[in-house]
Coordinates of C-alpha atoms in Angstrom, one line a residue:
M3 CA 73.3 -14.1 111.7
L4 CA 76.8 -12.8 112.9
L5 CA 78.1 -11.3 109.5
S6 CA 74.6 -9.3 109.7
I7 CA 75.3 -8.1 113.4
H8 CA 78.8 -6.8 112.4
R9 CA 77.7 -5.1 109.4
R10 CA 75.1 -3.0 111.2
C11 CA 77.4 -1.8 114.1
L12 CA 79.5 -0.9 111.1
L13 CA 76.6 0.9 109.9
R14 CA 76.2 2.7 113.0
F15 CA 79.6 3.7 113.4
A16 CA 80.3 5.1 110.0
L17 CA 76.4 7.2 111.1
V18 CA 78.1 8.5 114.5
T19 CA 81.5 9.6 112.5
L20 CA 79.1 11.2 109.8
I21 CA 77.1 13.2 112.6
L22 CA 79.9 14.2 114.4
L23 CA 81.9 15.6 111.1
L24 CA 79.0 17.7 110.1
S25 CA 79.0 18.6 113.9
N26 CA 81.7 19.6 113.9
A27 CA 81.8 21.5 109.9
T28 CA 78.6 23.3 111.8
M29 CA 80.5 24.8 114.7
A30 CA 83.5 25.4 112.3
Q31 CA 81.2 27.2 110.0
S32 CA 78.8 29.0 112.9
M33 CA 82.2 30.2 114.8
P34 CA 84.8 32.0 112.1
S35 CA 87.9 33.1 113.6
V36 CA 88.1 37.0 112.8
I37 CA 90.2 39.8 112.8
G38 CA 88.6 43.4 113.3
T39 CA 90.2 47.1 112.8
R40 CA 88.5 50.1 114.0
V41 CA 86.8 52.5 111.8
V42 CA 88.5 56.3 112.2
M43 CA 88.0 59.6 111.6
A44 CA 90.9 60.3 109.2
T45 CA 91.9 63.8 106.9
W46 CA 91.2 63.2 103.4
S47 CA 91.2 64.6 99.9
D48 CA 91.2 63.6 96.5
P49 CA 94.2 63.4 94.6
L50 CA 94.5 65.7 91.8
E51 CA 98.0 64.6 89.5
A52 CA 99.5 66.6 87.4
L53 CA 103.2 67.4 85.5
G54 CA 104.5 70.6 86.0
T55 CA 107.7 72.3 85.6
L56 CA 109.8 74.7 87.7
N57 CA 110.8 78.4 87.5
A58 CA 113.1 80.4 89.7
D59 CA 110.5 82.9 91.7
E60 CA 112.8 85.6 90.1
S61 CA 115.0 85.1 87.1
V62 CA 116.9 87.3 84.9
T63 CA 119.8 87.0 82.3
L64 CA 122.0 90.2 82.6
S65 CA 123.3 92.3 79.2
A66 CA 125.1 95.2 78.5
T67 CA 124.0 98.0 77.3
V68 CA 127.3 99.8 76.2
T69 CA 129.9 98.7 74.0
D70 CA 132.7 98.2 75.5
I71 CA 135.8 96.1 77.3
I72 CA 135.3 94.6 81.0
A73 CA 137.5 96.1 83.3
E74 CA 136.7 94.0 85.8
I75 CA 134.6 90.9 87.4
N76 CA 133.1 90.4 91.2
F77 CA 131.7 87.3 91.2
R78 CA 132.5 83.7 91.0
D79 CA 130.6 80.4 89.1
G80 CA 127.2 79.8 91.3
E81 CA 127.7 82.8 94.2
Q82 CA 125.2 84.2 96.4
V83 CA 124.9 87.6 95.6
E84 CA 123.1 90.1 97.2
E85 CA 120.9 92.6 95.8
G86 CA 122.8 96.0 94.1
Q87 CA 126.2 94.2 94.1
L88 CA 128.4 95.5 91.6
L89 CA 129.0 92.1 89.3
I90 CA 130.8 93.7 86.6
R91 CA 132.3 96.8 85.5
L92 CA 132.9 98.1 82.1
E93 CA 136.2 100.2 81.3
D94 CA 134.7 103.9 82.1
A95 CA 137.7 105.9 82.4
E96 CA 136.9 108.6 79.6
E97 CA 133.5 109.3 81.4
Q98 CA 135.1 109.2 84.9
A99 CA 137.3 112.0 83.1
Q100 CA 134.5 114.0 81.7
L101 CA 132.8 113.7 85.4
R102 CA 135.4 115.4 86.3
A103 CA 135.7 118.3 84.3
S104 CA 131.7 119.0 84.8
Q105 CA 132.1 119.0 88.3
A106 CA 134.9 121.3 88.2
L107 CA 133.2 123.5 85.8
R108 CA 130.1 123.4 88.4
E109 CA 132.6 124.6 91.2
E110 CA 133.5 127.3 89.1
R111 CA 129.9 128.3 88.5
L112 CA 129.1 128.2 92.0
N113 CA 131.7 130.7 93.2
A114 CA 130.3 133.1 90.2
S115 CA 127.0 132.5 91.0
N116 CA 127.6 133.2 95.0
R117 CA 129.9 136.1 94.4
A118 CA 127.5 137.7 91.9
S119 CA 124.8 137.2 94.7
Q120 CA 127.1 139.4 96.8
L121 CA 127.1 142.2 94.4
Q122 CA 123.4 142.4 94.0
E123 CA 123.1 142.7 97.9
R124 CA 125.4 145.4 97.6
N125 CA 123.3 146.8 94.4
L126 CA 126.3 146.3 92.8
A127 CA 125.8 143.8 89.9
A128 CA 122.2 143.9 87.8
R129 CA 119.5 141.0 88.9
A130 CA 119.7 139.7 85.5
D131 CA 123.1 138.7 85.5
V132 CA 122.6 136.9 88.9
E133 CA 119.6 135.0 87.3
D134 CA 122.1 133.9 84.9
S135 CA 124.9 132.7 86.7
R136 CA 122.8 130.9 88.3
S137 CA 120.9 129.3 85.4
R138 CA 124.8 128.1 84.2
L139 CA 125.2 126.4 87.5
R140 CA 121.8 124.3 87.1
Q141 CA 122.8 123.4 83.8
A142 CA 126.1 122.0 85.1
D143 CA 123.9 120.2 87.7
A144 CA 122.2 118.6 85.0
D145 CA 125.7 118.0 83.0
I146 CA 126.7 116.1 85.4
Q147 CA 123.9 113.9 86.3
A148 CA 124.0 112.7 82.8
I149 CA 127.1 111.4 83.0
E150 CA 126.5 109.8 86.5
A151 CA 123.4 108.4 84.6
Q152 CA 125.9 107.2 81.8
L153 CA 128.4 105.7 84.1
A154 CA 125.6 103.3 86.0
N155 CA 125.4 101.8 82.3
Y156 CA 129.3 100.6 82.5
Q157 CA 127.9 99.3 86.4
I158 CA 126.2 96.1 86.3
K159 CA 124.8 95.0 89.7
A160 CA 122.5 92.3 90.6
P161 CA 119.1 94.0 90.9
F162 CA 117.8 91.1 93.2
S163 CA 119.6 88.6 95.7
G164 CA 120.3 85.3 94.3
R165 CA 122.8 82.7 92.9
V166 CA 124.6 83.5 89.6
G167 CA 125.4 81.0 87.1
F168 CA 128.5 80.0 85.1
R169 CA 130.9 82.3 84.5
N170 CA 131.4 83.0 80.9
I171 CA 133.5 85.8 80.0
S172 CA 136.7 87.3 81.2
I173 CA 138.6 91.0 81.6
G174 CA 139.7 92.8 78.6
A175 CA 136.4 91.1 76.5
L176 CA 134.6 93.3 74.4
V177 CA 130.7 93.2 75.3
T178 CA 128.4 94.9 72.9
P179 CA 125.0 95.8 74.1
G180 CA 122.4 93.3 74.2
M181 CA 125.2 90.3 74.9
D182 CA 124.3 87.8 77.3
L183 CA 126.6 87.9 80.7
V184 CA 125.8 85.9 83.2
T185 CA 122.4 84.3 84.5
L186 CA 120.8 85.3 88.0
D187 CA 118.1 83.3 89.5
K188 CA 116.3 83.8 93.2
L189 CA 115.9 80.2 94.2
D190 CA 114.7 79.9 97.6
I191 CA 111.4 80.3 96.8
M192 CA 110.1 78.7 93.3
Q193 CA 107.0 78.4 91.5
I194 CA 106.1 75.2 89.6
D195 CA 103.5 75.7 86.3
F196 CA 100.9 73.0 85.6
G197 CA 98.0 72.2 83.7
I198 CA 94.5 71.0 85.2
P199 CA 91.9 69.7 83.3
E200 CA 88.9 72.3 83.0
V201 CA 86.7 70.0 84.6
F202 CA 88.1 70.2 88.0
L203 CA 88.5 74.3 87.9
G204 CA 85.6 74.5 90.3
R205 CA 87.5 72.7 92.9
L206 CA 90.6 75.0 92.7
S207 CA 91.7 77.8 94.5
P208 CA 94.6 80.0 95.6
G209 CA 96.1 78.4 98.8
L210 CA 95.3 75.1 98.2
M211 CA 97.6 72.8 99.3
L212 CA 100.0 70.4 96.8
N213 CA 102.9 68.2 97.2
A214 CA 105.5 67.4 94.5
T215 CA 108.4 64.8 93.9
T216 CA 111.0 64.5 91.4
A217 CA 113.0 62.2 89.8
A218 CA 116.6 63.9 91.5
Y219 CA 115.0 63.0 95.1
P220 CA 112.9 60.5 94.8
D221 CA 112.6 59.7 98.2
E222 CA 111.6 63.5 99.2
V223 CA 108.3 65.4 99.0
F224 CA 108.3 69.1 98.6
S225 CA 105.1 70.9 100.2
G226 CA 103.4 74.0 98.9
E227 CA 100.5 76.0 98.0
I228 CA 98.6 77.3 94.6
A229 CA 99.2 80.7 94.4
T230 CA 97.8 82.1 91.1
I231 CA 95.2 79.9 88.5
G232 CA 95.3 81.3 85.1
T233 CA 92.9 83.0 83.4
R234 CA 92.4 81.6 80.3
V235 CA 91.2 77.7 79.0
D236 CA 93.3 76.5 76.7
P237 CA 91.2 75.7 73.3
V238 CA 93.2 72.5 72.3
T239 CA 93.8 71.5 75.4
R240 CA 90.8 72.3 77.7
S241 CA 93.4 73.1 80.4
I242 CA 94.0 75.9 82.7
N243 CA 97.6 76.9 84.0
V244 CA 98.1 77.1 87.4
R245 CA 101.1 78.3 89.4
A246 CA 102.2 76.9 92.9
E247 CA 104.8 77.7 95.2
L248 CA 107.6 75.6 97.0
E249 CA 109.9 76.6 100.1
N250 CA 113.4 75.8 98.4
A251 CA 115.6 77.3 101.5
D252 CA 118.3 74.4 101.3
G253 CA 118.2 75.6 96.8
R254 CA 117.9 71.4 95.9
L255 CA 115.4 72.4 93.5
R256 CA 116.5 74.2 89.8
P257 CA 114.6 75.9 87.3
G258 CA 113.7 73.7 84.8
M259 CA 113.7 70.5 86.4
L260 CA 110.3 68.5 86.4
M261 CA 107.7 67.6 89.0
E262 CA 105.0 65.3 89.6
V263 CA 102.8 67.2 91.2
I264 CA 99.6 66.2 93.4
V265 CA 96.9 68.8 94.5
Q266 CA 95.1 67.9 97.5
Q267 CA 91.6 69.1 96.4
R268 CA 88.3 69.3 98.9
V269 CA 90.4 68.6 102.3
R270 CA 88.0 67.1 105.1
D271 CA 87.6 65.1 107.9
T272 CA 86.0 61.8 107.1
L273 CA 85.8 58.2 107.8
V274 CA 87.9 56.0 106.8
I275 CA 88.1 51.9 106.4
P276 CA 90.2 49.3 104.9
E277 CA 89.5 48.5 101.5
A278 CA 89.5 44.8 102.2
A279 CA 86.5 45.3 104.6
I280 CA 84.5 46.5 102.2
E281 CA 82.1 43.3 100.7
P282 CA 80.8 44.3 97.2
S283 CA 77.6 43.3 95.9
G284 CA 76.2 45.0 93.0
D285 CA 76.0 48.3 93.4
R286 CA 76.1 48.6 96.6
H287 CA 78.6 47.8 99.7
F288 CA 78.5 46.3 103.1
V289 CA 80.6 45.3 106.0
M290 CA 80.8 42.8 109.1
L291 CA 80.2 44.5 112.0
I292 CA 81.2 43.1 115.1
E293 CA 79.2 43.1 117.9
Q294 CA 80.2 42.6 121.4
A295 CA 78.3 41.9 124.4
D296 CA 78.1 39.4 127.6
E297 CA 81.4 37.8 126.7
T298 CA 79.5 36.9 123.7
T299 CA 81.2 38.3 119.3
R300 CA 78.6 38.7 116.8
L301 CA 78.5 39.4 113.3
A302 CA 76.2 41.9 112.1
R303 CA 75.9 42.6 108.2
R304 CA 75.7 46.3 107.7
E305 CA 75.3 48.3 104.3
V306 CA 77.6 51.8 104.0
A307 CA 78.0 54.0 101.3
I308 CA 81.6 54.9 100.4
G309 CA 83.0 57.9 98.9
E310 CA 86.2 58.2 97.5
R311 CA 89.4 54.9 97.3
R312 CA 93.0 55.8 97.8
N313 CA 96.2 53.7 98.5
G314 CA 94.0 50.7 100.1
E315 CA 91.8 52.8 101.7
V316 CA 88.0 53.4 101.5
E317 CA 85.7 56.6 102.5
I318 CA 82.8 56.1 104.0
L319 CA 79.6 58.5 103.8
E320 CA 77.3 56.5 105.4
G321 CA 76.2 53.2 107.6
L322 CA 79.2 53.5 110.4
S323 CA 80.8 55.3 113.7
P324 CA 83.9 56.2 114.8
D325 CA 85.3 53.5 116.4
D326 CA 83.1 50.8 114.6
L327 CA 84.6 47.8 114.9
I328 CA 84.5 45.8 111.4
V329 CA 85.9 42.6 110.2
F330 CA 88.8 42.9 108.5
H331 CA 90.4 39.5 108.3
G332 CA 88.3 36.4 107.6
L333 CA 85.3 38.0 105.8
Q334 CA 84.6 34.9 103.4
L335 CA 83.8 33.0 106.0
A336 CA 81.8 35.5 108.4
R337 CA 77.9 35.1 107.8
D338 CA 75.0 37.9 109.4
G339 CA 74.3 36.9 112.7
Q340 CA 77.1 34.0 113.5
E341 CA 78.6 34.2 116.6
A342 CA 82.4 34.7 115.8
R343 CA 86.2 34.6 117.3
L344 CA 87.9 37.4 117.2
I345 CA 91.3 36.8 116.9
G346 CA 92.5 40.4 117.5
I347 CA 92.7 44.1 116.3
A348 CA 94.4 45.1 113.7
D349 CA 96.1 49.2 113.9
D350 CA 99.2 50.7 112.8
E351 CA 101.3 48.6 115.1
T352 CA 99.5 45.5 115.2
G353 CA 99.4 44.1 111.2
I354 CA 97.3 40.8 110.2
R355 CA 100.3 39.2 110.4
A356 CA 101.3 39.2 113.6
L357 CA 98.0 38.7 114.9
L358 CA 98.1 35.0 112.7
E359 CA 101.0 34.2 114.0
A360 CA 100.2 34.8 117.4
D361 CA 96.9 33.0 117.5
R362 CA 99.1 29.8 116.0

């Protein structure tokens, strides 16, 4: 009899314990702890990646047009030069002598023309003699201009402001027409050429912003914009050439460098949420909305239409409004219609880890 009573007491105790455990489990299930985040409006663009090669805005290799000896060099390796600055002068002593002779001849013919004009005014000279003297003067002027044009070939000047390359010549060297003497590049603005698949042609337009990076400066991002879009699509690669311009005031970028280009196409303002807040179900997507009223926090499942994704973020096209509060952490235990305990709201300054540690 006593044994039976003891068994009944143990059975009742076990039942009470089970009920308490089930009650605690039910309460834990009905009151999940969650961390929320706000739906924000942000600038969004669809990145289009490509590889491009840098070119100088202006670039030229200077050479001579005559055969002669270098008499003067007026630049140093890598020096910044100005437009019109004399860089190289070839030996032109013979041409300078011809110029002085022509100038002396012109002066003589000018005096003869003036005397003929004075005599003609006094009716002491024929008009034909005056015209002949003026014609010989014009011929002397033409000879001087021809020699001056020849002398210009002996002076190699910078056609634009820029930076010269290495000096591989010396005074006294004999140069010939077409011989490379020095390079000159305008580096304050750089051009980057890259190819884009033709399917994206409709999204491109001059003025579209882009960012470019290079292995030479891994922590730097260079900004620019599309300047020109090619007029033809390559029939083999089915891509179109695009040229953009990058500012290079400090001169760090150099022609020939390989750069990774990200074109910011379809720039727009849109709603953005963390990708971790999305609950996919087949081809549909849901978020858990946090509704707060009368000191009660309740969850509501809501379907949303998403757009593009980038770096852990999702574009929201429909279903949410700015500043809506949604579940960011704890989505696995969250159920539609449940009450929940809001640990905190994650943002740019406060992350999930900090909120969880503060809740311990």
